[in-house]
JSON list of C-alpha atoms in Angstrom, two decimals:
[
{"chain": "A", "resi": 1, "resn": "UNK", "atom": "CA", "xyz": [-25.06, 40.17, 3.69]},
{"chain": "A", "resi": 2, "resn": "UNK", "atom": "CA", "xyz": [-28.54, 40.81, 4.80]},
{"chain": "A", "resi": 3, "resn": "UNK", "atom": "CA", "xyz": [-28.15, 42.97, 8.08]},
{"chain": "A", "resi": 4, "resn": "UNK", "atom": "CA", "xyz": [-24.71, 44.14, 6.38]},
{"chain": "A", "resi": 5, "resn": "UNK", "atom": "CA", "xyz": [-26.64, 45.98, 3.59]},
{"chain": "A", "resi": 6, "resn": "UNK", "atom": "CA", "xyz": [-29.71, 46.53, 6.37]},
{"chain": "A", "resi": 7, "resn": "UNK", "atom": "CA", "xyz": [-27.03, 48.92, 8.28]},
{"chain": "A", "resi": 8, "resn": "UNK", "atom": "CA", "xyz": [-25.91, 50.47, 4.84]},
{"chain": "A", "resi": 9, "resn": "UNK", "atom": "CA", "xyz": [-29.33, 52.34, 3.99]},
{"chain": "A", "resi": 10, "resn": "UNK", "atom": "CA", "xyz": [-29.81, 53.39, 7.84]},
{"chain": "A", "resi": 11, "resn": "UNK", "atom": "CA", "xyz": [-26.29, 55.04, 7.12]},
{"chain": "A", "resi": 12, "resn": "UNK", "atom": "CA", "xyz": [-27.69, 56.16, 3.78]},
{"chain": "A", "resi": 13, "resn": "UNK", "atom": "CA", "xyz": [-30.92, 57.56, 4.99]},
{"chain": "A", "resi": 14, "resn": "UNK", "atom": "CA", "xyz": [-29.64, 59.77, 7.40]},
{"chain": "A", "resi": 15, "resn": "UNK", "atom": "CA", "xyz": [-26.45, 60.39, 5.00]},
{"chain": "A", "resi": 16, "resn": "UNK", "atom": "CA", "xyz": [-27.98, 64.74, 4.48]},
{"chain": "A", "resi": 17, "resn": "UNK", "atom": "CA", "xyz": [-27.92, 66.80, 0.42]},
{"chain": "A", "resi": 18, "resn": "UNK", "atom": "CA", "xyz": [-24.13, 68.56, 1.88]},
{"chain": "A", "resi": 19, "resn": "UNK", "atom": "CA", "xyz": [-22.94, 64.71, 1.54]},
{"chain": "A", "resi": 20, "resn": "UNK", "atom": "CA", "xyz": [-22.38, 64.52, 5.75]},
{"chain": "A", "resi": 21, "resn": "UNK", "atom": "CA", "xyz": [-23.10, 61.88, 7.95]},
{"chain": "A", "resi": 22, "resn": "UNK", "atom": "CA", "xyz": [-25.79, 62.67, 11.63]},
{"chain": "A", "resi": 23, "resn": "UNK", "atom": "CA", "xyz": [-25.76, 61.68, 14.36]},
{"chain": "A", "resi": 24, "resn": "UNK", "atom": "CA", "xyz": [-29.47, 61.03, 14.39]},
{"chain": "A", "resi": 25, "resn": "UNK", "atom": "CA", "xyz": [-32.26, 60.58, 12.38]},
{"chain": "A", "resi": 26, "resn": "UNK", "atom": "CA", "xyz": [-33.65, 64.20, 11.42]},
{"chain": "A", "resi": 27, "resn": "UNK", "atom": "CA", "xyz": [-29.95, 65.50, 12.89]},
{"chain": "A", "resi": 28, "resn": "UNK", "atom": "CA", "xyz": [-27.80, 67.55, 10.97]},
{"chain": "A", "resi": 29, "resn": "UNK", "atom": "CA", "xyz": [-24.65, 66.84, 9.69]},
{"chain": "A", "resi": 30, "resn": "UNK", "atom": "CA", "xyz": [-21.56, 66.16, 11.44]},
{"chain": "A", "resi": 31, "resn": "UNK", "atom": "CA", "xyz": [-17.70, 66.66, 10.67]},
{"chain": "A", "resi": 32, "resn": "UNK", "atom": "CA", "xyz": [-16.96, 64.09, 13.12]},
{"chain": "A", "resi": 33, "resn": "UNK", "atom": "CA", "xyz": [-18.87, 61.14, 12.91]},
{"chain": "A", "resi": 34, "resn": "UNK", "atom": "CA", "xyz": [-18.64, 62.03, 9.04]},
{"chain": "A", "resi": 35, "resn": "UNK", "atom": "CA", "xyz": [-14.88, 60.91, 9.16]},
{"chain": "A", "resi": 36, "resn": "UNK", "atom": "CA", "xyz": [-15.19, 58.37, 11.37]},
{"chain": "A", "resi": 37, "resn": "UNK", "atom": "CA", "xyz": [-17.68, 57.00, 9.19]},
{"chain": "A", "resi": 38, "resn": "UNK", "atom": "CA", "xyz": [-15.47, 57.27, 6.51]},
{"chain": "A", "resi": 39, "resn": "UNK", "atom": "CA", "xyz": [-12.35, 55.07, 8.24]},
{"chain": "A", "resi": 40, "resn": "UNK", "atom": "CA", "xyz": [-14.69, 52.81, 9.07]},
{"chain": "A", "resi": 41, "resn": "UNK", "atom": "CA", "xyz": [-15.29, 51.50, 5.14]},
{"chain": "A", "resi": 42, "resn": "UNK", "atom": "CA", "xyz": [-12.13, 52.46, 4.47]},
{"chain": "A", "resi": 43, "resn": "UNK", "atom": "CA", "xyz": [-10.05, 50.02, 6.80]},
{"chain": "A", "resi": 44, "resn": "UNK", "atom": "CA", "xyz": [-12.63, 47.69, 5.50]},
{"chain": "A", "resi": 45, "resn": "UNK", "atom": "CA", "xyz": [-11.85, 48.48, 2.31]},
{"chain": "A", "resi": 46, "resn": "UNK", "atom": "CA", "xyz": [-7.63, 47.69, 3.38]},
{"chain": "A", "resi": 47, "resn": "UNK", "atom": "CA", "xyz": [-8.85, 44.67, 5.15]},
{"chain": "A", "resi": 48, "resn": "UNK", "atom": "CA", "xyz": [-10.38, 43.24, 2.43]},
{"chain": "A", "resi": 49, "resn": "UNK", "atom": "CA", "xyz": [-13.60, 43.11, 4.65]},
{"chain": "A", "resi": 50, "resn": "UNK", "atom": "CA", "xyz": [-16.97, 41.78, 3.37]},
{"chain": "A", "resi": 51, "resn": "UNK", "atom": "CA", "xyz": [-18.52, 45.69, 1.44]},
{"chain": "A", "resi": 52, "resn": "UNK", "atom": "CA", "xyz": [-21.49, 46.21, -0.43]},
{"chain": "A", "resi": 53, "resn": "UNK", "atom": "CA", "xyz": [-21.20, 46.36, -4.02]},
{"chain": "A", "resi": 54, "resn": "UNK", "atom": "CA", "xyz": [-23.46, 44.68, -5.10]},
{"chain": "A", "resi": 55, "resn": "UNK", "atom": "CA", "xyz": [-27.87, 45.07, -6.26]},
{"chain": "A", "resi": 56, "resn": "UNK", "atom": "CA", "xyz": [-26.86, 48.83, -7.12]},
{"chain": "A", "resi": 57, "resn": "UNK", "atom": "CA", "xyz": [-25.58, 49.52, -3.59]},
{"chain": "A", "resi": 58, "resn": "UNK", "atom": "CA", "xyz": [-24.52, 53.45, -3.95]},
{"chain": "A", "resi": 59, "resn": "UNK", "atom": "CA", "xyz": [-21.36, 52.86, -2.27]},
{"chain": "A", "resi": 60, "resn": "UNK", "atom": "CA", "xyz": [-19.76, 54.47, -5.06]},
{"chain": "A", "resi": 61, "resn": "UNK", "atom": "CA", "xyz": [-21.33, 57.92, -4.44]},
{"chain": "A", "resi": 62, "resn": "UNK", "atom": "CA", "xyz": [-22.38, 57.45, -0.91]},
{"chain": "A", "resi": 63, "resn": "UNK", "atom": "CA", "xyz": [-18.11, 57.36, -0.05]},
{"chain": "A", "resi": 64, "resn": "UNK", "atom": "CA", "xyz": [-17.78, 60.34, -3.20]},
{"chain": "A", "resi": 65, "resn": "UNK", "atom": "CA", "xyz": [-19.83, 63.06, -1.78]},
{"chain": "A", "resi": 66, "resn": "UNK", "atom": "CA", "xyz": [-19.04, 61.41, 2.04]},
{"chain": "A", "resi": 67, "resn": "UNK", "atom": "CA", "xyz": [-15.65, 62.19, 0.79]},
{"chain": "A", "resi": 68, "resn": "UNK", "atom": "CA", "xyz": [-17.40, 65.75, -0.35]},
{"chain": "A", "resi": 69, "resn": "UNK", "atom": "CA", "xyz": [-18.66, 66.91, 2.45]},
{"chain": "A", "resi": 70, "resn": "UNK", "atom": "CA", "xyz": [-15.44, 65.59, 5.15]},
{"chain": "A", "resi": 71, "resn": "UNK", "atom": "CA", "xyz": [-12.74, 68.26, 2.79]},
{"chain": "A", "resi": 72, "resn": "UNK", "atom": "CA", "xyz": [-15.11, 70.93, 2.61]},
{"chain": "A", "resi": 73, "resn": "UNK", "atom": "CA", "xyz": [-15.81, 70.81, 6.05]},
{"chain": "A", "resi": 74, "resn": "UNK", "atom": "CA", "xyz": [-11.97, 70.80, 6.99]},
{"chain": "A", "resi": 75, "resn": "UNK", "atom": "CA", "xyz": [-11.73, 73.80, 4.50]},
{"chain": "A", "resi": 76, "resn": "UNK", "atom": "CA", "xyz": [-14.74, 75.29, 6.03]},
{"chain": "A", "resi": 77, "resn": "UNK", "atom": "CA", "xyz": [-13.65, 75.62, 9.93]},
{"chain": "A", "resi": 78, "resn": "UNK", "atom": "CA", "xyz": [-9.65, 75.46, 9.40]},
{"chain": "A", "resi": 79, "resn": "UNK", "atom": "CA", "xyz": [-8.90, 78.07, 12.20]},
{"chain": "A", "resi": 80, "resn": "UNK", "atom": "CA", "xyz": [-11.20, 76.09, 15.09]},
{"chain": "A", "resi": 81, "resn": "UNK", "atom": "CA", "xyz": [-8.79, 74.85, 17.63]},
{"chain": "A", "resi": 82, "resn": "UNK", "atom": "CA", "xyz": [-10.78, 70.98, 17.81]},
{"chain": "A", "resi": 83, "resn": "UNK", "atom": "CA", "xyz": [-7.53, 68.97, 17.19]},
{"chain": "A", "resi": 84, "resn": "UNK", "atom": "CA", "xyz": [-9.08, 65.22, 17.70]},
{"chain": "A", "resi": 85, "resn": "UNK", "atom": "CA", "xyz": [-11.97, 66.05, 14.94]},
{"chain": "A", "resi": 86, "resn": "UNK", "atom": "CA", "xyz": [-9.30, 67.16, 12.65]},
{"chain": "A", "resi": 87, "resn": "UNK", "atom": "CA", "xyz": [-6.94, 64.13, 13.31]},
{"chain": "A", "resi": 88, "resn": "UNK", "atom": "CA", "xyz": [-9.90, 62.15, 13.21]},
{"chain": "A", "resi": 89, "resn": "UNK", "atom": "CA", "xyz": [-10.54, 63.90, 9.34]},
{"chain": "A", "resi": 90, "resn": "UNK", "atom": "CA", "xyz": [-6.96, 63.19, 8.99]},
{"chain": "A", "resi": 91, "resn": "UNK", "atom": "CA", "xyz": [-7.24, 59.63, 9.21]},
{"chain": "A", "resi": 92, "resn": "UNK", "atom": "CA", "xyz": [-10.17, 58.99, 7.39]},
{"chain": "A", "resi": 93, "resn": "UNK", "atom": "CA", "xyz": [-8.51, 60.38, 4.50]},
{"chain": "A", "resi": 94, "resn": "UNK", "atom": "CA", "xyz": [-5.97, 59.04, 4.61]},
{"chain": "A", "resi": 95, "resn": "UNK", "atom": "CA", "xyz": [-7.47, 55.12, 3.80]},
{"chain": "A", "resi": 96, "resn": "UNK", "atom": "CA", "xyz": [-8.50, 57.12, 0.10]},
{"chain": "A", "resi": 97, "resn": "UNK", "atom": "CA", "xyz": [-6.21, 59.74, -0.86]},
{"chain": "A", "resi": 98, "resn": "UNK", "atom": "CA", "xyz": [-4.60, 57.36, -3.95]},
{"chain": "A", "resi": 99, "resn": "UNK", "atom": "CA", "xyz": [-9.21, 57.18, -5.19]},
{"chain": "A", "resi": 100, "resn": "UNK", "atom": "CA", "xyz": [-9.33, 60.59, -4.07]},
{"chain": "A", "resi": 101, "resn": "UNK", "atom": "CA", "xyz": [-6.40, 62.41, -4.24]},
{"chain": "A", "resi": 102, "resn": "UNK", "atom": "CA", "xyz": [-6.32, 66.09, -2.11]},
{"chain": "A", "resi": 103, "resn": "UNK", "atom": "CA", "xyz": [-4.39, 68.89, -4.64]},
{"chain": "A", "resi": 104, "resn": "UNK", "atom": "CA", "xyz": [-1.17, 70.29, -3.52]},
{"chain": "A", "resi": 105, "resn": "UNK", "atom": "CA", "xyz": [-2.42, 73.15, -1.76]},
{"chain": "A", "resi": 106, "resn": "UNK", "atom": "CA", "xyz": [-5.22, 71.29, 0.89]},
{"chain": "A", "resi": 107, "resn": "UNK", "atom": "CA", "xyz": [-1.73, 68.66, 1.68]},
{"chain": "A", "resi": 108, "resn": "UNK", "atom": "CA", "xyz": [0.56, 71.56, 2.40]},
{"chain": "A", "resi": 109, "resn": "UNK", "atom": "CA", "xyz": [-2.24, 72.62, 4.67]},
{"chain": "A", "resi": 110, "resn": "UNK", "atom": "CA", "xyz": [-2.00, 69.57, 6.25]},
{"chain": "A", "resi": 111, "resn": "UNK", "atom": "CA", "xyz": [1.55, 69.42, 6.87]},
{"chain": "A", "resi": 112, "resn": "UNK", "atom": "CA", "xyz": [1.50, 73.36, 8.55]},
{"chain": "A", "resi": 113, "resn": "UNK", "atom": "CA", "xyz": [-1.33, 71.28, 11.36]},
{"chain": "A", "resi": 114, "resn": "UNK", "atom": "CA", "xyz": [1.23, 67.88, 11.60]},
{"chain": "A", "resi": 115, "resn": "UNK", "atom": "CA", "xyz": [3.89, 69.90, 13.22]},
{"chain": "A", "resi": 116, "resn": "UNK", "atom": "CA", "xyz": [1.72, 72.39, 15.26]},
{"chain": "A", "resi": 117, "resn": "UNK", "atom": "CA", "xyz": [0.21, 69.10, 16.76]},
{"chain": "A", "resi": 118, "resn": "UNK", "atom": "CA", "xyz": [4.16, 67.74, 17.48]},
{"chain": "A", "resi": 119, "resn": "UNK", "atom": "CA", "xyz": [5.10, 70.75, 18.73]},
{"chain": "A", "resi": 120, "resn": "UNK", "atom": "CA", "xyz": [1.90, 69.70, 21.24]},
{"chain": "A", "resi": 121, "resn": "UNK", "atom": "CA", "xyz": [2.49, 66.06, 21.58]},
{"chain": "A", "resi": 122, "resn": "UNK", "atom": "CA", "xyz": [3.10, 66.39, 25.47]},
{"chain": "A", "resi": 123, "resn": "UNK", "atom": "CA", "xyz": [0.21, 67.71, 26.62]},
{"chain": "A", "resi": 124, "resn": "UNK", "atom": "CA", "xyz": [-1.63, 65.78, 23.96]},
{"chain": "A", "resi": 125, "resn": "UNK", "atom": "CA", "xyz": [-3.22, 62.38, 24.48]},
{"chain": "A", "resi": 126, "resn": "UNK", "atom": "CA", "xyz": [-1.84, 58.87, 24.56]},
{"chain": "A", "resi": 127, "resn": "UNK", "atom": "CA", "xyz": [-4.30, 57.54, 22.12]},
{"chain": "A", "resi": 128, "resn": "UNK", "atom": "CA", "xyz": [-4.30, 60.87, 20.29]},
{"chain": "A", "resi": 129, "resn": "UNK", "atom": "CA", "xyz": [-0.63, 60.16, 19.64]},
{"chain": "A", "resi": 130, "resn": "UNK", "atom": "CA", "xyz": [-0.80, 57.71, 18.19]},
{"chain": "A", "resi": 131, "resn": "UNK", "atom": "CA", "xyz": [-3.04, 58.39, 15.48]},
{"chain": "A", "resi": 132, "resn": "UNK", "atom": "CA", "xyz": [-0.85, 61.62, 14.32]},
{"chain": "A", "resi": 133, "resn": "UNK", "atom": "CA", "xyz": [1.21, 58.85, 14.72]},
{"chain": "A", "resi": 134, "resn": "UNK", "atom": "CA", "xyz": [-0.76, 56.26, 11.87]},
{"chain": "A", "resi": 135, "resn": "UNK", "atom": "CA", "xyz": [-1.92, 59.30, 9.56]},
{"chain": "A", "resi": 136, "resn": "UNK", "atom": "CA", "xyz": [1.99, 61.21, 9.40]},
{"chain": "A", "resi": 137, "resn": "UNK", "atom": "CA", "xyz": [3.45, 58.38, 8.70]},
{"chain": "A", "resi": 138, "resn": "UNK", "atom": "CA", "xyz": [0.48, 57.11, 5.67]},
{"chain": "A", "resi": 139, "resn": "UNK", "atom": "CA", "xyz": [0.00, 60.91, 4.77]},
{"chain": "A", "resi": 140, "resn": "UNK", "atom": "CA", "xyz": [3.94, 62.82, 4.15]},
{"chain": "A", "resi": 141, "resn": "UNK", "atom": "CA", "xyz": [6.16, 61.51, 2.65]},
{"chain": "A", "resi": 142, "resn": "UNK", "atom": "CA", "xyz": [8.93, 60.06, 4.34]},
{"chain": "A", "resi": 143, "resn": "UNK", "atom": "CA", "xyz": [11.31, 62.49, 3.51]},
{"chain": "A", "resi": 144, "resn": "UNK", "atom": "CA", "xyz": [9.46, 65.24, 5.57]},
{"chain": "A", "resi": 145, "resn": "UNK", "atom": "CA", "xyz": [10.85, 65.75, 9.31]},
{"chain": "A", "resi": 146, "resn": "UNK", "atom": "CA", "xyz": [7.69, 64.92, 10.24]},
{"chain": "A", "resi": 147, "resn": "UNK", "atom": "CA", "xyz": [8.16, 61.74, 9.02]},
{"chain": "A", "resi": 148, "resn": "UNK", "atom": "CA", "xyz": [11.13, 60.59, 11.70]},
{"chain": "A", "resi": 149, "resn": "UNK", "atom": "CA", "xyz": [9.89, 62.89, 14.26]},
{"chain": "A", "resi": 150, "resn": "UNK", "atom": "CA", "xyz": [6.72, 60.21, 14.80]},
{"chain": "A", "resi": 151, "resn": "UNK", "atom": "CA", "xyz": [9.30, 56.69, 13.42]},
{"chain": "A", "resi": 152, "resn": "UNK", "atom": "CA", "xyz": [10.56, 58.50, 16.86]},
{"chain": "A", "resi": 153, "resn": "UNK", "atom": "CA", "xyz": [7.85, 58.81, 18.63]},
{"chain": "A", "resi": 154, "resn": "UNK", "atom": "CA", "xyz": [6.72, 54.42, 17.87]},
{"chain": "A", "resi": 155, "resn": "UNK", "atom": "CA", "xyz": [10.62, 53.83, 19.55]},
{"chain": "A", "resi": 156, "resn": "UNK", "atom": "CA", "xyz": [9.58, 55.69, 23.01]},
{"chain": "A", "resi": 157, "resn": "UNK", "atom": "CA", "xyz": [6.27, 53.22, 22.69]},
{"chain": "A", "resi": 158, "resn": "UNK", "atom": "CA", "xyz": [8.93, 50.60, 22.54]},
{"chain": "A", "resi": 159, "resn": "UNK", "atom": "CA", "xyz": [11.91, 51.30, 24.98]},
{"chain": "A", "resi": 160, "resn": "UNK", "atom": "CA", "xyz": [8.73, 51.90, 27.56]},
{"chain": "A", "resi": 161, "resn": "UNK", "atom": "CA", "xyz": [6.38, 49.93, 26.87]},
{"chain": "A", "resi": 162, "resn": "UNK", "atom": "CA", "xyz": [6.68, 46.80, 29.66]},
{"chain": "A", "resi": 163, "resn": "UNK", "atom": "CA", "xyz": [7.28, 43.48, 28.21]},
{"chain": "A", "resi": 164, "resn": "UNK", "atom": "CA", "xyz": [7.31, 39.40, 30.69]},
{"chain": "A", "resi": 165, "resn": "UNK", "atom": "CA", "xyz": [6.27, 35.89, 28.44]},
{"chain": "A", "resi": 166, "resn": "UNK", "atom": "CA", "xyz": [2.84, 36.07, 30.07]},
{"chain": "A", "resi": 167, "resn": "UNK", "atom": "CA", "xyz": [1.23, 39.10, 29.69]},
{"chain": "A", "resi": 168, "resn": "UNK", "atom": "CA", "xyz": [2.88, 39.73, 26.40]},
{"chain": "A", "resi": 169, "resn": "UNK", "atom": "CA", "xyz": [3.30, 44.40, 25.89]},
{"chain": "A", "resi": 170, "resn": "UNK", "atom": "CA", "xyz": [1.58, 46.39, 27.39]},
{"chain": "A", "resi": 171, "resn": "UNK", "atom": "CA", "xyz": [1.23, 50.05, 29.06]},
{"chain": "A", "resi": 172, "resn": "UNK", "atom": "CA", "xyz": [0.96, 51.52, 32.48]},
{"chain": "A", "resi": 173, "resn": "UNK", "atom": "CA", "xyz": [-0.73, 54.53, 30.50]},
{"chain": "A", "resi": 174, "resn": "UNK", "atom": "CA", "xyz": [-3.49, 51.71, 29.65]},
{"chain": "A", "resi": 175, "resn": "UNK", "atom": "CA", "xyz": [-2.92, 48.79, 31.40]},
{"chain": "A", "resi": 176, "resn": "UNK", "atom": "CA", "xyz": [-2.95, 51.00, 35.10]},
{"chain": "A", "resi": 177, "resn": "UNK", "atom": "CA", "xyz": [-6.60, 51.80, 33.58]},
{"chain": "A", "resi": 178, "resn": "UNK", "atom": "CA", "xyz": [-9.73, 50.81, 36.78]},
{"chain": "A", "resi": 179, "resn": "UNK", "atom": "CA", "xyz": [-11.85, 49.52, 33.20]},
{"chain": "A", "resi": 180, "resn": "UNK", "atom": "CA", "xyz": [-11.21, 49.49, 29.81]},
{"chain": "A", "resi": 181, "resn": "UNK", "atom": "CA", "xyz": [-13.31, 52.54, 28.84]},
{"chain": "A", "resi": 182, "resn": "UNK", "atom": "CA", "xyz": [-14.40, 53.23, 24.47]},
{"chain": "A", "resi": 183, "resn": "UNK", "atom": "CA", "xyz": [-11.64, 55.61, 24.96]},
{"chain": "A", "resi": 184, "resn": "UNK", "atom": "CA", "xyz": [-9.81, 53.22, 26.25]},
{"chain": "A", "resi": 185, "resn": "UNK", "atom": "CA", "xyz": [-9.68, 51.06, 24.24]},
{"chain": "A", "resi": 186, "resn": "UNK", "atom": "CA", "xyz": [-10.03, 52.74, 20.88]},
{"chain": "A", "resi": 187, "resn": "UNK", "atom": "CA", "xyz": [-6.59, 54.01, 22.45]},
{"chain": "A", "resi": 188, "resn": "UNK", "atom": "CA", "xyz": [-5.06, 50.79, 22.37]},
{"chain": "A", "resi": 189, "resn": "UNK", "atom": "CA", "xyz": [-6.69, 49.69, 18.80]},
{"chain": "A", "resi": 190, "resn": "UNK", "atom": "CA", "xyz": [-4.83, 52.72, 17.36]},
{"chain": "A", "resi": 191, "resn": "UNK", "atom": "CA", "xyz": [-1.82, 51.65, 19.25]},
{"chain": "A", "resi": 192, "resn": "UNK", "atom": "CA", "xyz": [-1.64, 48.80, 17.67]},
{"chain": "A", "resi": 193, "resn": "UNK", "atom": "CA", "xyz": [-2.83, 50.42, 14.23]},
{"chain": "A", "resi": 194, "resn": "UNK", "atom": "CA", "xyz": [0.21, 52.73, 14.12]},
{"chain": "A", "resi": 195, "resn": "UNK", "atom": "CA", "xyz": [2.85, 49.70, 15.22]},
{"chain": "A", "resi": 196, "resn": "UNK", "atom": "CA", "xyz": [0.99, 48.66, 11.51]},
{"chain": "A", "resi": 197, "resn": "UNK", "atom": "CA", "xyz": [2.32, 51.23, 10.34]},
{"chain": "A", "resi": 198, "resn": "UNK", "atom": "CA", "xyz": [6.17, 50.56, 11.08]},
{"chain": "A", "resi": 199, "resn": "UNK", "atom": "CA", "xyz": [7.29, 47.98, 8.44]},
{"chain": "A", "resi": 200, "resn": "UNK", "atom": "CA", "xyz": [10.31, 47.35, 10.25]},
{"chain": "A", "resi": 201, "resn": "UNK", "atom": "CA", "xyz": [8.46, 45.97, 13.58]},
{"chain": "A", "resi": 202, "resn": "UNK", "atom": "CA", "xyz": [7.68, 42.41, 13.32]},
{"chain": "A", "resi": 203, "resn": "UNK", "atom": "CA", "xyz": [6.96, 42.13, 17.26]},
{"chain": "A", "resi": 204, "resn": "UNK", "atom": "CA", "xyz": [4.73, 44.17, 19.00]},
{"chain": "A", "resi": 205, "resn": "UNK", "atom": "CA", "xyz": [1.86, 43.61, 17.70]},
{"chain": "A", "resi": 206, "resn": "UNK", "atom": "CA", "xyz": [2.16, 39.44, 18.46]},
{"chain": "A", "resi": 207, "resn": "UNK", "atom": "CA", "xyz": [3.23, 40.81, 21.48]}
]
């Protein structure tokens, strides 16, 4: 527990006046790492893991300032072509929609960008496709056509999986890699998370 509060104290020192987080001490706020950290706290909260909420830790203020920064950066850099940073923002924000609602206009922008990204799906890396699936299923209503497209993508992934009783379920794009790099590992995790969003799938994650 002490280590958790020590690490959180370090993060608070990295939080700048605008609410964003820098990569290192003395650096400037960075949209990608800010959204990445926002997602980390969101995942901890969703899975009921221990959080630094005692000792007047300032977690609530830390998160509200971080969310405000991420929202403002999204609008500020709306015309940027950096798909990965935007998807990371969508992913981080998806954990906090109920506690910190987004205005309708911002949802419309997210819908528009996700529509664009799904049109480019075949040129998108596997890990980012899974990230697109997660945020689409979390952020958009079931009646949205992209919701159905995300479920179709999961079904396609299910059909393309290699299955056996010894090695379980796997995909060639991951299994054929010479080494499980951090990017590949992140892709595997995001693919698993994508299947967690499908309430009708009880077999893929255990596999």
